[in-house]
Amino acid sequence: MASNNQIIIEPSILSANFAYLGKGVTEAQEAGVKGIQIDIMDGQFVPNISFGWDTVAAIRPLTDMFLDVHLMIVQPERYIEAFAKAGADRLIVHQETCIHLHRVLSSIKELDIEAGVTINPGTSIDTILPILDLVDLVQIMTVNPGFGGQSFIHSQLDRIASLKQIIQERNLDVAIAVDGGIHSDTAPLAVAAGATVLVAGSSVYNSKASVKDNLATLYAAIEKETKSSRYSITRRH
Ligand code: DX5
């Protein structure tokens, strides 16, 4: 979905009102985003439980947006077919949950959907370098996964920049996403470091403003950064 010079904001529906999840999805679509991130949590890999593949299947007919499914679950290989069948356009697995990471990512690609890998703030990027050629996206966690509304971990910015350099040196078409604590102050920092996919939960879904207005605030915040660089912002319309 993301080519290297487009900035994409992906709302995370973990912060949407679960009693009206469909409304949260359609509000994001009406606000013009290309895709959303659906955070799957099993209460084991992360200390929270969220959605399953049935939630993805329920969302699928509501929208033609890109459904980016972030698997914060142990042994994700057990369920990649179920999530693909439910309508996921990309499955992002945690390096920390895959003993055979190359095999899991290959299995996702064999399902003709995009494959992503993500690492926690305490996991070295060296652990994913051997499989960079297999993935469409690397997601750098800028919070410890499990909950929305946490603070951005600024030390991850250097890792984003290092990863960006490696991707460019290897001439790979791999996008970098950041996930956690993205708001109007941190979004420009992430873009400047080299991220092109910004996953944002509580800065998009909150009681302060509408999804549309919150997204406009985020777009405006990164506008300055994108003007001074080769990046462009991607909206659906
Ligand atoms: C955290 C999730 C994030 C979270 C982002 O474990 O992976 O996607 O929903 O929420 P904010 O943007 O509020 O940090």
Coordinates of C-alpha atoms and ligand atoms in Angstrom, one line a residue, residues 12 14-15 37 39 41 70 72 141 143-150 179-182 199-203, ligand 1:
S12 CA -5.9 2.4 14.9
L14 CA -8.2 0.2 19.2
S15 CA -9.0 3.7 20.3
Q37 CA -5.0 -0.7 11.6
D39 CA -4.9 -4.3 16.7
M41 CA -4.4 -8.8 21.1
H70 CA -1.4 -6.0 13.6
M72 CA 0.0 -9.0 18.9
M141 CA 6.7 0.2 17.9
V143 CA 5.3 2.4 22.7
N144 CA 5.3 -1.0 24.5
P145 CA 2.4 -2.7 22.8
G146 CA -1.0 -3.4 24.5
F147 CA -2.7 -0.1 25.0
G148 CA -3.6 3.2 23.3
G149 CA -2.9 6.6 24.8
Q150 CA 0.7 5.9 25.9
D179 CA 3.0 2.8 16.0
G180 CA 2.3 4.3 19.4
G181 CA 2.1 7.9 20.7
I182 CA 1.7 9.5 17.3
V199 CA -0.4 4.5 13.0
A200 CA -2.5 6.8 15.2
G201 CA -5.1 5.7 17.8
S202 CA -6.0 8.1 20.5
S203 CA -5.0 11.2 18.5
Ligands
DX5_1 C1 -0.6 -0.4 21.0 C2 -1.2 -0.5 19.6 C3 -1.3 0.9 18.9 C4 -2.2 1.8 19.7 C5 -1.9 3.2 19.2 O1 -0.3 -1.6 21.4 O2 -0.5 -1.3 18.8 O3 -1.7 0.8 17.6 O4 -3.5 1.5 19.4 O5 -2.6 4.0 20.0 P1 -2.0 5.5 20.3 O6 -1.9 6.2 19.0 O7 -3.0 6.1 21.2 O8 -0.7 5.3 21.0

